Amino acid sequence: MEFGKTIDHIAQSVGFLSRLPVPNRFFENDDGELDETCGYFVFAGLIIAIPIGVIAALLNLIDANSMIMAAVILAAGTFITGALHEDGLSDSADGLWGGRDKAKMLDIMKDSRLGTYGTLALMFTILIKFAALSHIVANLNTFETITAIATIAGLSRGTMVWHWNHLPAAKTSGLAADFGAPSNLAMKITLITCAILSFICLLILGTAPTIFAVIGMLVFGSSFTRIAETKIQGHTGDTIGATQQLSEMGFLLGLALAL
């Protein structure tokens, strides 16, 4: 693949997954589909992690309390992404547990109103991430903390692509169906970048913490994928976003338990 086209795909991924400003020139030849672009979601996650890492470093520099650091890091991540994935998590929880059949579940997931299941999903996910991240930043130095933040951001976007590729579209219309399925090249790029990122994390954070973190991510990501497959026989844009949030939570939980 041409280098210029690769840069375009990375920029388009950042523009799709975050509120970070991306120049319009990167979208001039964009056809709107993500079948190839999604292969660079891991790179986009790493770019999204840069300002979060800077904030973490500054807070560590002034010796901020670990709970304050965890809260600000989580808030920064939500602000930068525009709560894109959190919205998917809440809609998925409302639909998958609030509907009695596939059609009703999908209807609820399209509803912008927040229900009980969505509220609880957001509350418990944020609570677990906050507790785990507080423990993590209290036990890692600045460089290790930034490494953990970057790895989480990259790998959790990789699990989105896996979820998307593993399941067919749950409905024939909507964003997930319109964007197309990840191409074979996109999957190869995703797997390679995730493997490299995991290896770097292993070198810096150690074998046991990395293994625990990756296992936690895979358990939550694959379990939710199985639930979506059982309940609606496929994926939607909301379930793809929910996969990112649950994978992120699983990674943080596994890493915290290993420290």
mmCIF file of N, CA and C in Angstrom, residues 24 35 122 129 140 148 195 243:
data_model
loop_
_atom_site.group_PDB
_atom_site.id
_atom_site.type_symbol
_atom_site.label_atom_id
_atom_site.label_comp_id
_atom_site.label_asym_id
_atom_site.label_seq_id
_atom_site.Cartn_x
_atom_site.Cartn_y
_atom_site.Cartn_z
ATOM 1 N N ASN A 24 -9.108 18.707 6.202
ATOM 2 C CA ASN A 24 -10.060 18.205 5.204
ATOM 3 C C ASN A 24 -9.393 17.485 4.042
ATOM 4 N N ASP A 35 -13.962 -0.263 5.287
ATOM 5 C CA ASP A 35 -13.479 -1.629 5.153
ATOM 6 C C ASP A 35 -11.955 -1.729 5.186
ATOM 7 N N LEU A 122 -22.932 2.055 32.106
ATOM 8 C CA LEU A 122 -21.970 3.155 32.160
ATOM 9 C C LEU A 122 -21.412 3.328 33.565
ATOM 10 N N LYS A 129 -13.256 0.910 35.918
ATOM 11 C CA LYS A 129 -12.082 1.506 35.273
ATOM 12 C C LYS A 129 -11.393 2.506 36.202
ATOM 13 N N LEU A 140 2.803 2.369 39.073
ATOM 14 C CA LEU A 140 3.676 2.485 37.906
ATOM 15 C C LEU A 140 4.323 3.864 37.860
ATOM 16 N N ALA A 148 0.971 2.014 29.425
ATOM 17 C CA ALA A 148 -0.304 1.343 29.676
ATOM 18 C C ALA A 148 -1.448 2.065 28.977
ATOM 19 N N ALA A 195 -0.233 -7.240 17.879
ATOM 20 C CA ALA A 195 0.828 -8.125 18.354
ATOM 21 C C ALA A 195 2.079 -7.327 18.714
ATOM 22 N N THR A 243 -17.842 -2.876 22.521
ATOM 23 C CA THR A 243 -16.699 -3.785 22.588
ATOM 24 C C THR A 243 -15.445 -3.043 23.009
#
